[in-house]
Coordinates of C-alpha atoms and ligand atoms in Angstrom, one line a residue:
X659 CA 154.3 97.7 116.3
X660 CA 155.8 101.1 116.4
X661 CA 153.4 102.4 113.9
X662 CA 150.6 100.9 116.0
X663 CA 151.5 103.1 118.9
X664 CA 151.5 106.2 116.8
X665 CA 148.2 105.6 115.5
X666 CA 146.8 104.8 119.1
X667 CA 148.4 108.0 120.3
X668 CA 146.9 110.0 117.4
X669 CA 143.5 108.8 118.2
X670 CA 143.8 109.3 121.9
X671 CA 142.0 112.0 123.9
X672 CA 145.3 113.2 125.1
X673 CA 146.4 114.0 121.5
X674 CA 143.1 115.4 120.1
X675 CA 142.7 117.7 123.2
X676 CA 146.2 118.9 123.2
X677 CA 145.8 119.7 119.5
X678 CA 142.6 121.6 120.0
X679 CA 144.0 123.5 122.9
X680 CA 147.2 124.4 121.0
X681 CA 145.0 125.6 118.0
X682 CA 143.0 127.7 120.4
X683 CA 145.9 129.1 122.0
X684 CA 147.3 130.1 118.7
X685 CA 144.0 131.7 117.8
X686 CA 144.2 133.8 121.1
X687 CA 147.8 134.6 120.3
X688 CA 146.7 135.9 116.9
X689 CA 143.8 138.0 118.4
X690 CA 146.0 139.5 121.1
X691 CA 149.4 139.9 119.5
X692 CA 148.4 139.5 115.8
X693 CA 151.1 136.9 115.6
X694 CA 150.8 133.5 113.8
X695 CA 154.0 131.7 114.8
X696 CA 153.6 128.0 115.3
X697 CA 157.1 127.3 116.5
X698 CA 156.8 130.0 119.1
X699 CA 153.4 128.9 120.2
X700 CA 154.6 125.3 120.4
X701 CA 157.7 126.3 122.2
X702 CA 155.9 128.6 124.9
X703 CA 152.5 127.0 125.4
X704 CA 152.7 123.4 124.7
X705 CA 154.4 122.3 127.8
X706 CA 151.7 123.5 130.1
X707 CA 148.9 122.2 127.9
X708 CA 150.5 118.7 127.7
X709 CA 151.1 118.8 131.4
X710 CA 147.4 119.4 132.0
X711 CA 146.2 116.9 129.6
X712 CA 148.6 114.1 130.8
X713 CA 147.3 114.7 134.3
X714 CA 143.9 114.0 133.2
X715 CA 145.0 110.9 131.4
X716 CA 146.7 109.8 134.5
X717 CA 144.2 110.5 137.1
X718 CA 140.8 110.0 135.4
X719 CA 139.9 106.3 135.7
X720 CA 136.3 106.5 134.7
X721 CA 134.4 109.2 132.6
X722 CA 137.6 110.3 130.8
X723 CA 135.6 112.1 128.0
X724 CA 133.8 114.2 130.5
X725 CA 137.1 115.2 132.2
X726 CA 138.7 116.1 128.9
X727 CA 135.6 118.2 128.0
X728 CA 135.9 119.9 131.3
X729 CA 139.5 120.7 130.8
X730 CA 138.5 122.1 127.3
X731 CA 135.7 124.2 128.7
X732 CA 137.6 125.7 131.5
X733 CA 140.5 126.5 129.2
X734 CA 138.4 127.8 126.6
X735 CA 136.5 130.2 129.1
X736 CA 139.9 131.3 130.3
X737 CA 141.0 132.3 126.9
X738 CA 137.8 134.1 126.3
X739 CA 138.2 136.0 129.7
X740 CA 141.6 137.0 128.5
X741 CA 140.6 138.4 125.3
X742 CA 137.7 140.1 126.8
X743 CA 139.7 141.6 129.4
X744 CA 142.1 142.7 126.9
X745 CA 139.8 144.6 124.8
X746 CA 138.4 146.4 127.9
X747 CA 141.5 147.1 129.9
X748 CA 144.2 146.8 127.3
X749 CA 146.2 144.3 129.4
X750 CA 146.5 140.5 130.2
X751 CA 144.2 139.6 133.0
X752 CA 146.1 138.1 136.0
X753 CA 144.8 135.4 138.2
X754 CA 144.0 137.8 141.0
X755 CA 142.3 140.3 138.7
X756 CA 140.1 137.7 137.3
X757 CA 138.7 137.3 140.9
X758 CA 138.1 140.9 141.1
X759 CA 136.0 141.1 138.0
X760 CA 132.8 141.0 139.7
X761 CA 133.4 144.3 141.1
X762 CA 133.7 146.2 137.8
X763 CA 130.1 146.9 136.8
X764 CA 131.1 148.6 133.7
X765 CA 132.8 145.6 132.2
X766 CA 130.0 143.4 133.2
X767 CA 127.5 145.4 131.4
X768 CA 129.5 146.0 128.3
X769 CA 130.4 142.4 127.8
X770 CA 128.1 142.1 124.8
X771 CA 129.7 145.1 123.2
X772 CA 133.1 143.5 123.6
X773 CA 132.2 140.1 122.1
X774 CA 133.2 139.5 118.5
X775 CA 131.6 136.7 116.5
X776 CA 135.1 135.0 116.0
X777 CA 135.1 134.2 119.7
X778 CA 132.7 131.5 118.9
X779 CA 135.6 129.5 117.7
X780 CA 136.6 129.0 121.2
X781 CA 133.6 126.8 121.9
X782 CA 132.6 125.3 118.5
X783 CA 134.3 122.1 119.1
X784 CA 132.8 121.8 122.6
X785 CA 129.3 122.2 121.2
X786 CA 130.0 119.5 118.6
X787 CA 131.6 117.1 121.0
X788 CA 128.6 117.5 123.4
X789 CA 126.1 116.8 120.5
X790 CA 128.0 113.9 119.4
X791 CA 128.1 112.7 123.0
X792 CA 124.4 112.9 123.4
X793 CA 123.5 111.2 120.1
X794 CA 126.2 108.5 121.0
X795 CA 128.4 109.2 118.1
X796 CA 131.4 110.4 120.2
X797 CA 134.4 109.9 118.0
X798 CA 137.2 109.1 120.4
X799 CA 137.5 105.5 121.7
X800 CA 137.7 105.4 125.6
X801 CA 140.8 103.6 125.4
X802 CA 143.7 104.6 127.8
X803 CA 147.3 105.1 126.8
X804 CA 149.9 103.0 128.7
X805 CA 150.6 105.0 131.7
X806 CA 154.2 103.7 132.6
X807 CA 155.3 103.5 129.1
X808 CA 153.7 106.7 127.8
X809 CA 151.8 109.1 130.0
X810 CA 154.2 109.3 132.9
X811 CA 157.3 110.0 130.7
X812 CA 155.1 112.6 128.8
X813 CA 154.2 114.2 131.9
X814 CA 157.7 114.5 133.1
X815 CA 158.9 115.8 129.7
X816 CA 155.9 118.4 129.8
X817 CA 156.7 119.6 133.3
X818 CA 160.4 119.9 132.4
X819 CA 159.7 122.1 129.4
X820 CA 157.3 124.3 131.4
X821 CA 159.8 124.5 134.2
X822 CA 162.5 125.5 131.8
X823 CA 160.3 128.2 130.1
X824 CA 159.5 129.3 133.5
X825 CA 163.1 129.8 134.5
X826 CA 164.3 131.2 131.3
X827 CA 161.7 134.1 131.7
X828 CA 161.7 134.5 135.5
X829 CA 163.9 137.6 135.6
X830 CA 163.0 139.1 132.5
X831 CA 161.4 142.6 133.0
X832 CA 158.8 143.7 130.4
X833 CA 156.7 146.6 131.5
X834 CA 153.8 146.0 129.1
X835 CA 152.1 143.1 130.4
X836 CA 150.5 142.2 127.0
X837 CA 154.1 142.0 125.4
X838 CA 155.3 140.1 128.6
X839 CA 152.5 137.4 127.9
X840 CA 153.6 137.3 124.2
X841 CA 157.2 136.8 124.9
X842 CA 157.0 134.6 128.1
X843 CA 153.8 132.6 126.9
X844 CA 150.3 133.2 128.2
X845 CA 150.2 130.2 130.6
X846 CA 153.8 130.7 131.6
X847 CA 153.0 134.5 132.2
X848 CA 150.2 133.5 134.7
X849 CA 152.4 131.2 136.4
X850 CA 155.1 133.7 136.8
X851 CA 152.6 136.0 138.2
X852 CA 151.4 133.6 140.8
X853 CA 155.1 133.2 141.7
X854 CA 155.7 137.0 142.1
X855 CA 152.5 137.8 143.7
X856 CA 151.6 141.4 142.8
X857 CA 155.0 142.8 143.3
X858 CA 156.7 144.4 140.3
X859 CA 160.3 143.7 139.7
X860 CA 161.9 147.1 139.5
X861 CA 164.6 147.6 142.3
X862 CA 164.7 150.6 144.6
X863 CA 167.8 151.6 146.2
X864 CA 166.4 153.8 149.1
X865 CA 164.8 153.1 152.4
X866 CA 161.3 154.1 152.0
X867 CA 160.1 153.1 155.6
X868 CA 157.8 155.6 157.5
X869 CA 160.8 156.7 159.7
X870 CA 162.7 158.0 156.6
X871 CA 160.1 160.4 155.4
X872 CA 162.4 163.6 154.9
X873 CA 164.8 161.5 152.8
X874 CA 162.0 159.9 150.8
X875 CA 160.4 163.3 150.1
X876 CA 163.7 164.6 148.9
X877 CA 164.3 161.5 146.5
X878 CA 160.8 162.1 145.2
X879 CA 161.5 165.8 144.6
X880 CA 164.7 164.8 142.8
X881 CA 163.2 162.1 140.6
X882 CA 160.5 164.5 139.7
X883 CA 162.8 167.3 139.1
X884 CA 161.2 169.9 141.4
X885 CA 162.5 172.1 144.1
X886 CA 161.0 172.5 147.6
X887 CA 159.2 175.9 147.8
X888 CA 159.1 177.2 151.5
X889 CA 155.5 177.9 152.6
X890 CA 156.0 181.7 152.9
X891 CA 156.9 181.8 149.2
X892 CA 153.9 179.8 147.8
X893 CA 151.2 181.3 146.0
X894 CA 147.8 181.0 147.6
X895 CA 149.3 179.3 150.7
X896 CA 146.8 179.3 153.5
X897 CA 144.4 181.7 151.7
X898 CA 141.4 179.2 152.7
X899 CA 142.5 178.7 156.3
X900 CA 140.0 176.9 158.3
X901 CA 137.4 176.8 155.6
X902 CA 135.3 173.7 155.1
X903 CA 136.5 171.5 152.4
X904 CA 133.6 170.1 150.2
X905 CA 134.8 167.6 147.6
X906 CA 132.5 166.3 145.0
X907 CA 133.8 163.2 143.1
X908 CA 131.6 162.9 140.1
X909 CA 131.2 159.2 138.7
X910 CA 132.6 158.8 135.2
X911 CA 133.0 162.4 134.5
X912 CA 135.3 163.3 131.5
X913 CA 136.4 166.7 130.6
X914 CA 135.0 167.0 127.1
X915 CA 131.4 167.8 128.1
X916 CA 132.5 170.9 130.0
X917 CA 131.8 173.9 127.9
X918 CA 130.4 171.7 125.2
X919 CA 127.1 172.7 123.3
X920 CA 125.1 170.0 121.7
X921 CA 122.2 171.1 119.3
X922 CA 123.0 174.6 120.7
X923 CA 122.5 173.6 124.3
X924 CA 125.2 173.6 127.0
X925 CA 125.7 170.1 128.6
X926 CA 127.1 171.7 131.7
X927 CA 125.7 175.2 131.9
X928 CA 126.2 175.5 135.7
X929 CA 129.6 174.3 135.9
X930 CA 130.5 176.5 132.7
X931 CA 129.2 179.6 134.7
X932 CA 131.1 178.4 137.9
X933 CA 134.3 178.4 136.0
X934 CA 134.3 182.2 135.7
X935 CA 135.1 182.3 139.3
X936 CA 137.1 178.9 139.7
X937 CA 140.5 177.6 139.3
X938 CA 139.9 175.1 136.4
X939 CA 142.5 172.4 135.4
X940 CA 141.2 171.3 132.0
X941 CA 144.4 169.0 131.3
X942 CA 144.0 166.6 134.3
X943 CA 144.5 163.1 133.6
X944 CA 143.1 159.9 135.6
X945 CA 145.5 157.8 137.4
X946 CA 143.1 155.3 138.8
X947 CA 144.1 151.6 138.9
X948 CA 142.0 148.4 139.2
X949 CA 140.0 149.8 142.0
X950 CA 138.3 152.4 139.8
X951 CA 136.1 154.7 141.7
X952 CA 137.7 153.7 145.0
X953 CA 141.1 154.3 143.7
X954 CA 140.2 157.9 142.8
X955 CA 139.0 158.3 146.4
X956 CA 142.4 156.8 147.5
X957 CA 144.4 159.1 145.4
X958 CA 142.6 162.3 146.2
X959 CA 143.0 161.6 149.9
X960 CA 146.6 160.3 150.0
X961 CA 148.5 161.6 146.8
X962 CA 149.9 158.1 146.5
X963 CA 149.9 156.0 143.4
X964 CA 147.3 153.2 143.7
X965 CA 148.5 149.7 142.9
X966 CA 148.9 148.4 139.5
X967 CA 147.3 145.0 139.7
X968 CA 144.8 145.0 142.6
X969 CA 142.4 147.6 144.0
X970 CA 144.3 149.2 146.8
X971 CA 141.3 149.2 149.0
X972 CA 141.4 145.4 148.9
X973 CA 145.2 144.9 149.3
X974 CA 145.7 147.5 151.9
X975 CA 142.3 147.9 153.6
X976 CA 144.1 146.9 156.9
X977 CA 146.6 149.7 156.7
X978 CA 146.7 153.3 158.2
X979 CA 147.4 155.6 155.3
X980 CA 148.8 159.1 155.9
X981 CA 146.0 161.1 154.4
X982 CA 144.2 164.5 154.1
X983 CA 141.4 163.4 156.6
X984 CA 144.1 162.7 159.1
X985 CA 145.8 165.9 158.3
X986 CA 142.6 167.9 158.6
X987 CA 141.6 166.2 161.8
X988 CA 144.7 167.3 163.4
X989 CA 143.8 170.7 162.5
X990 CA 140.4 170.5 164.2
X991 CA 138.1 169.4 161.3
X992 CA 135.4 166.9 161.3
X993 CA 135.9 164.5 158.6
X994 CA 133.4 162.4 156.7
X995 CA 132.6 160.8 153.5
X996 CA 129.3 160.1 151.6
X997 CA 128.6 157.3 149.1
X998 CA 125.1 155.8 148.4
X999 CA 126.4 152.2 147.4
X1000 CA 126.6 149.2 149.6
X1001 CA 129.7 149.8 152.0
X1002 CA 131.1 146.4 151.2
X1003 CA 131.7 147.4 147.5
X1004 CA 135.4 148.1 146.8
X1005 CA 136.0 147.1 150.4
X1006 CA 135.0 150.5 151.5
X1007 CA 134.2 149.4 155.0
X1008 CA 138.0 149.0 155.5
X1009 CA 139.1 151.7 153.0
X1010 CA 137.4 154.6 155.0
X1011 CA 139.0 153.8 158.4
X1012 CA 142.3 153.3 156.5
X1013 CA 142.0 156.7 155.1
X1014 CA 141.2 158.1 158.5
X1015 CA 137.7 159.4 158.0
X1016 CA 136.0 159.7 161.3
X1017 CA 132.5 159.3 159.8
X1018 CA 131.1 157.6 156.7
X1019 CA 127.6 157.7 155.3
X1020 CA 126.8 154.6 153.2
X1021 CA 123.9 152.8 151.4
X1022 CA 122.2 152.1 154.8
X1023 CA 122.2 155.8 155.7
X1024 CA 120.8 156.8 152.2
X1025 CA 118.0 154.2 152.0
X1026 CA 116.2 153.0 148.9
X1027 CA 114.4 156.2 147.7
X1028 CA 115.0 157.2 144.1
X1029 CA 117.0 154.5 143.0
X1030 CA 118.8 155.2 139.6
X1031 CA 121.1 152.4 138.2
X1032 CA 123.3 151.1 141.1
X1033 CA 121.9 153.0 143.9
X1034 CA 120.0 156.1 145.4
X1035 CA 120.5 159.1 143.0
X1036 CA 122.9 161.8 143.5
X1037 CA 120.0 164.1 144.3
X1038 CA 119.4 161.9 147.4
X1039 CA 123.1 162.0 148.0
X1040 CA 123.1 165.9 148.2
X1041 CA 119.9 166.2 150.0
X1042 CA 120.8 163.8 152.7
X1043 CA 124.4 165.1 153.2
X1044 CA 123.3 168.7 153.5
X1045 CA 121.7 168.5 156.9
X1046 CA 124.6 166.8 158.3
X1047 CA 126.9 169.5 157.0
X1048 CA 124.6 172.2 158.3
X1049 CA 124.9 170.5 161.8
X1050 CA 128.5 171.1 161.8
X1051 CA 128.1 174.6 160.5
X1052 CA 125.7 175.3 163.4
X1053 CA 128.3 174.3 165.8
X1054 CA 131.0 176.4 164.1
X1055 CA 132.8 173.3 163.4
X1056 CA 135.0 173.2 160.3
X1057 CA 134.5 170.1 158.3
X1058 CA 136.0 168.1 155.4
X1059 CA 133.2 166.3 153.5
X1060 CA 133.8 164.1 150.5
X1061 CA 130.9 163.2 148.5
X1062 CA 131.2 160.3 145.9
X1063 CA 128.6 160.3 143.2
X1064 CA 126.9 157.3 141.5
X1065 CA 124.2 158.4 139.1
X1066 CA 126.4 159.0 136.1
X1067 CA 127.7 155.5 136.2
X1068 CA 127.6 153.4 133.0
X1069 CA 125.1 152.6 131.3
X1070 CA 123.9 156.2 132.1
X1071 CA 120.3 155.5 132.0
X1072 CA 118.0 158.2 133.7
X1073 CA 114.3 158.2 134.3
X1074 CA 112.8 160.0 131.4
X1075 CA 111.8 163.1 133.5
X1076 CA 115.5 163.6 134.6
X1077 CA 116.9 163.5 130.9
X1078 CA 116.4 167.3 130.4
X1079 CA 118.8 167.9 127.4
X1080 CA 117.0 168.4 124.1
X1081 CA 119.3 166.4 122.1
X1082 CA 119.4 166.1 118.1
X1083 CA 117.8 162.9 117.1
X1084 CA 121.1 161.2 116.3
X1085 CA 122.0 161.2 119.9
X1086 CA 118.7 159.7 121.2
X1087 CA 118.8 156.2 122.6
X1088 CA 122.8 156.1 122.1
X1089 CA 125.3 155.5 124.8
X1090 CA 126.8 158.9 124.1
X1091 CA 123.2 160.6 124.3
X1092 CA 122.6 158.9 127.6
X1093 CA 126.1 159.8 128.9
X1094 CA 125.5 163.6 128.0
X1095 CA 122.2 163.4 129.8
X1096 CA 123.8 162.0 132.9
X1097 CA 126.5 164.5 132.9
X1098 CA 123.9 167.3 132.5
X1099 CA 121.9 165.9 135.4
X1100 CA 125.1 166.0 137.6
X1101 CA 125.6 169.5 136.5
X1102 CA 122.0 170.3 137.7
X1103 CA 122.2 168.6 140.9
X1104 CA 125.6 169.9 141.8
X1105 CA 124.0 173.5 141.1
X1106 CA 121.0 172.7 143.4
X1107 CA 123.4 171.6 146.1
X1108 CA 125.5 174.6 145.9
X1109 CA 122.5 176.9 146.0
X1110 CA 121.4 175.3 149.2
X1111 CA 125.0 175.6 150.6
X1112 CA 124.6 179.2 149.9
X1113 CA 121.2 179.5 151.7
X1114 CA 122.7 177.8 154.7
X1115 CA 125.6 180.2 154.8
X1116 CA 128.1 177.3 154.3
X1117 CA 129.2 178.4 150.9
X1118 CA 131.2 181.5 151.7
X1119 CA 133.2 179.7 154.4
X1120 CA 134.1 176.6 152.1
X1121 CA 136.4 175.5 149.4
X1122 CA 134.5 173.3 146.9
X1123 CA 136.3 171.0 144.7
X1124 CA 134.7 169.0 141.8
X1125 CA 136.5 166.3 139.7
X1126 CA 135.8 163.1 137.7
X1127 CA 136.8 159.8 139.1
X1128 CA 137.6 158.3 135.6
X1129 CA 136.4 158.0 132.1
X1130 CA 132.9 157.0 131.2
X1131 CA 133.1 156.3 127.4
X1132 CA 135.6 153.7 126.4
X1133 CA 136.2 153.3 122.7
X1134 CA 136.5 149.5 122.8
X1135 CA 133.3 149.1 124.6
X1136 CA 131.4 151.3 122.2
X1137 CA 129.7 150.8 118.9
X1138 CA 131.4 152.6 116.1
X1139 CA 128.4 154.9 115.8
X1140 CA 129.0 156.1 119.3
X1141 CA 132.7 156.6 118.7
X1142 CA 131.8 158.6 115.6
X1143 CA 129.1 160.6 117.7
X1144 CA 131.9 161.6 120.3
X1145 CA 134.3 162.4 117.5
X1146 CA 131.8 164.7 115.9
X1147 CA 131.3 166.5 119.3
X1148 CA 135.0 166.8 119.8
X1149 CA 135.6 168.0 116.2
X1150 CA 138.3 165.4 115.8
X1151 CA 138.8 161.6 116.2
X1152 CA 137.9 160.4 119.9
X1153 CA 141.3 159.4 121.2
X1154 CA 143.0 157.8 124.1
X1155 CA 144.1 161.2 125.5
X1156 CA 140.5 162.6 125.5
X1157 CA 139.4 159.5 127.2
X1158 CA 141.9 159.8 130.1
X1159 CA 141.2 163.5 130.6
X1160 CA 138.9 164.4 133.5
X1161 CA 138.0 167.9 134.8
X1162 CA 139.5 169.3 138.2
X1163 CA 137.8 172.5 139.5
X1164 CA 138.3 174.5 142.7
X1165 CA 135.8 177.0 143.7
X1166 CA 136.5 179.0 146.7
X1167 CA 134.4 182.3 147.0
X1168 CA 136.7 185.2 147.6
X1169 CA 139.7 183.3 146.6
X1170 CA 139.0 182.0 143.2
X1171 CA 136.7 185.0 142.0
X1172 CA 139.0 186.1 139.2
X1173 CA 138.8 182.6 137.5
X1174 CA 141.8 181.0 136.1
X1175 CA 142.2 178.3 133.5
X1176 CA 145.5 176.5 134.2
X1177 CA 146.4 174.5 131.0
X1178 CA 149.4 172.7 132.4
X1179 CA 149.5 168.9 132.7
X1180 CA 147.8 167.9 135.9
X1181 CA 147.0 164.6 137.4
X1182 CA 144.7 163.2 140.3
X1183 CA 147.9 162.9 142.4
X1184 CA 148.2 166.7 142.4
X1185 CA 144.6 167.3 143.9
X1186 CA 145.5 166.9 147.4
X1187 CA 148.8 168.9 147.5
X1188 CA 146.9 171.8 145.7
X1189 CA 144.0 171.8 148.2
X1190 CA 146.4 171.4 151.2
X1191 CA 148.2 174.6 150.0
X1192 CA 145.1 176.6 149.9
X1193 CA 143.8 175.4 153.3
X1194 CA 147.3 176.1 154.7
X1195 CA 148.1 172.4 155.6
X1196 CA 151.6 171.6 155.8
X1197 CA 152.9 168.5 153.8
X1198 CA 156.4 168.8 155.2
X1199 CA 156.1 165.6 157.0
X1200 CA 153.7 164.0 154.3
X1201 CA 155.0 161.8 151.6
X1202 CA 153.0 162.8 148.4
X1203 CA 153.7 162.0 144.8
X1204 CA 151.7 164.7 143.3
X1205 CA 152.5 168.5 143.4
X1206 CA 150.7 171.7 144.3
X1207 CA 149.4 172.9 140.8
X1208 CA 149.2 176.6 141.9
X1209 CA 153.0 176.6 142.5
X1210 CA 154.5 174.2 140.1
X1211 CA 154.4 173.9 136.3
X1212 CA 156.6 171.0 135.2
X1213 CA 154.9 167.7 135.7
X1214 CA 155.5 164.0 135.4
X1215 CA 152.5 161.5 135.9
X1216 CA 152.5 157.9 135.7
X1217 CA 149.4 156.1 134.5
X1218 CA 149.5 152.3 134.7
X1219 CA 146.0 151.1 134.3
X1220 CA 144.2 150.8 131.0
X1221 CA 147.8 151.6 129.8
X1222 CA 151.0 149.5 130.1
X1223 CA 153.1 150.1 133.2
X1224 CA 155.6 152.8 132.4
X1225 CA 153.1 155.1 130.6
X1226 CA 153.4 158.6 131.6
X1227 CA 152.2 162.2 130.9
X1228 CA 154.8 165.0 131.0
X1229 CA 154.1 168.7 129.9
X1230 CA 154.5 167.6 126.2
X1231 CA 153.5 164.0 125.6
X1232 CA 151.7 160.8 126.5
X1233 CA 154.1 158.1 126.2
X1234 CA 152.9 154.5 126.2
X1235 CA 155.8 151.7 126.2
X1236 CA 155.5 148.6 124.4
X1237 CA 158.1 146.0 125.4
X1238 CA 160.0 148.8 126.8
X1239 CA 160.8 152.4 126.0
X1240 CA 162.4 152.1 122.5
X1241 CA 159.5 150.3 120.9
X1242 CA 156.8 152.6 122.6
X1243 CA 154.7 155.4 121.1
X1244 CA 154.7 159.0 122.0
X1245 CA 151.7 161.2 121.4
X1246 CA 151.9 165.0 121.3
X1247 CA 149.4 166.3 123.8
X1248 CA 148.6 169.3 121.5
X1249 CA 148.0 167.5 118.4
X1250 CA 147.5 164.0 119.8
X1251 CA 149.5 162.9 116.9
X1252 CA 152.2 160.3 117.1
X1253 CA 155.6 161.8 117.2
X1254 CA 158.6 160.0 115.8
X1255 CA 161.5 161.6 117.7
X1256 CA 161.0 160.9 121.3
X1257 CA 164.4 159.7 122.5
X1258 CA 164.8 162.8 124.7
X1259 CA 162.0 161.4 127.0
X1260 CA 163.7 158.3 127.9
X1261 CA 164.8 159.9 131.1
X1262 CA 161.2 160.6 132.0
X1263 CA 160.2 156.9 131.4
X1264 CA 162.8 155.7 133.9
X1265 CA 161.8 158.4 136.4
X1266 CA 158.1 157.5 136.3
X1267 CA 158.9 153.7 136.8
X1268 CA 161.1 154.8 139.9
X1269 CA 158.3 157.0 141.2
X1270 CA 155.8 154.3 141.0
X1271 CA 158.1 151.7 142.6
X1272 CA 158.8 154.2 145.5
X1273 CA 155.2 154.7 146.0
X1274 CA 154.5 150.9 145.9
X1275 CA 157.3 150.3 148.4
X1276 CA 156.3 153.2 150.8
X1277 CA 152.8 151.9 150.6
X1278 CA 153.7 148.4 151.6
X1279 CA 155.9 149.8 154.5
X1280 CA 153.0 151.6 156.1
X1281 CA 151.8 150.2 159.3
X1282 CA 148.6 148.2 159.8
X1283 CA 145.7 149.7 162.0
X1284 CA 145.5 148.6 165.5
Ligands
LIG290 C1 130.7 151.4 143.2 C2 130.6 152.8 142.5 C3 131.0 152.6 141.1 O1 130.4 151.6 144.5 O2 131.3 153.7 143.1 O3 132.3 152.2 140.9 P1 133.0 151.9 139.5 O4 132.3 150.8 138.8 O5 133.1 153.2 138.8 O6 134.4 151.6 140.1
LIG291 MN1 133.6 155.1 139.0

């Protein structure tokens, strides 16, 4: 009798699907964590799997094979999404990020590069089951297990185990979400994320509300370890008073093409020339989050950390951010931003009012002429923005214009007549070659734009800022040949530090004429305070997490996307935590090599987590727009 029950059970859908799902989860754990630990897998993941399977056993009266197949298919697709997301972003996808994926064009276009043959294992069984179903050789009998005697108790036990796993790990703080998923269980981790929402769990013991600005500013300075410098003692303060501010955010622009020669030809000849009379920060790091381009816009205009798990424009589109456009408007500037994509992308129709831009010029304004990749080319962007700027200039109205590029977006394909670099053969048709072409295109178009600003008499009265929003070439989404091509260009292996490095250039005729290359560590957060200093805009009442690069040297910058939370750059290292600080990795910024003795940076790790938490809490406390 007893053995009958057991054979019945072993032949049931419930058992076979559970077994298959456990094996697949084990495969995923192996691919993600390089771990093959049956007890751990069973302990952490089995509860949730059995709970789902027994629910189907209970609920499905008819068409049970179909529902089990469906569960299997949904589950397998999820596992595939987790591993693909991991190989692109280096973190475990959370349920909310999964719904945002449609916005990330790069990943959609690089999915094929991310797929490995071994991922086929997630779907083999489904394919086999479907074939067997079709040829009517489906192996599992459609007999149900006794509900009262078996399925209900099983469900109760499974839910009990899941609940216990949930409670055990509820208050455990692990900054690296890959390790968190490994230790807490992948399904359990997702359940915990749903429970916490997008809140991180580090405590802050200061009132960050808007009416507490001076205290909060003091707290930020203390955590960063910098002193307040009075305006009258600052270098370059107000030297660009009442000048126009023209900011060009270049899509996917990394720092390495600057000054680079390929086949004897400069990739960015005009920018290179411009550096003779510019302030150039070659060691600037990207700090964007899941909102990519829109996060870069957000950081430049606010000097606040973007959120770690959601595009800030999405979560806080209804807020009123203290921002550069608002500060400049108060000084009598007209403020506007130009981007040729649809305004709904990245929720910009909300982001721009949230940032306090008075005017925005979007896809509708730019039309359909000369479309390259996602939208109208950056030549169109510059050509159509120019008359608007001229209009203000003629009225003697100072303006702040931000121009957001688009053409140099992945996959970097230009029409043949725009690809002007004579590249050596090995680059032809490669992603790297196309990337260099599109950066070269941008260099040309920026130069044309600046020439036209000169002709219009706007140039001398302006501060021109150029920076990259985030990287364009990601190792995991590239073929090995491409990684080698970039390594050849760099003269050493193409590494993480190279990828996160974007250029930041300030060009202000009459002010930056001497030209300066400032090698210190700098980040996107620092851009706004640096520009504000030049324009003589007081940040006394403004909460900013960056610092004016013309007056401060020591830096501490958090990066929490593409890297685990708690990662940071200071003047010496890039630190990437694992489970926490102790098992993390520190890279020397000069040599890019791993350094063994990094204990002395522990304080920086805690400080950066604190800064990010302060920023998150402050952001959350900001009022909504009326
Ligand atoms: C979308 C464009 C590109 O409008 O700015 O965004 P990205 O994919 O780089 O975030
Ligand atoms: Mn971008």
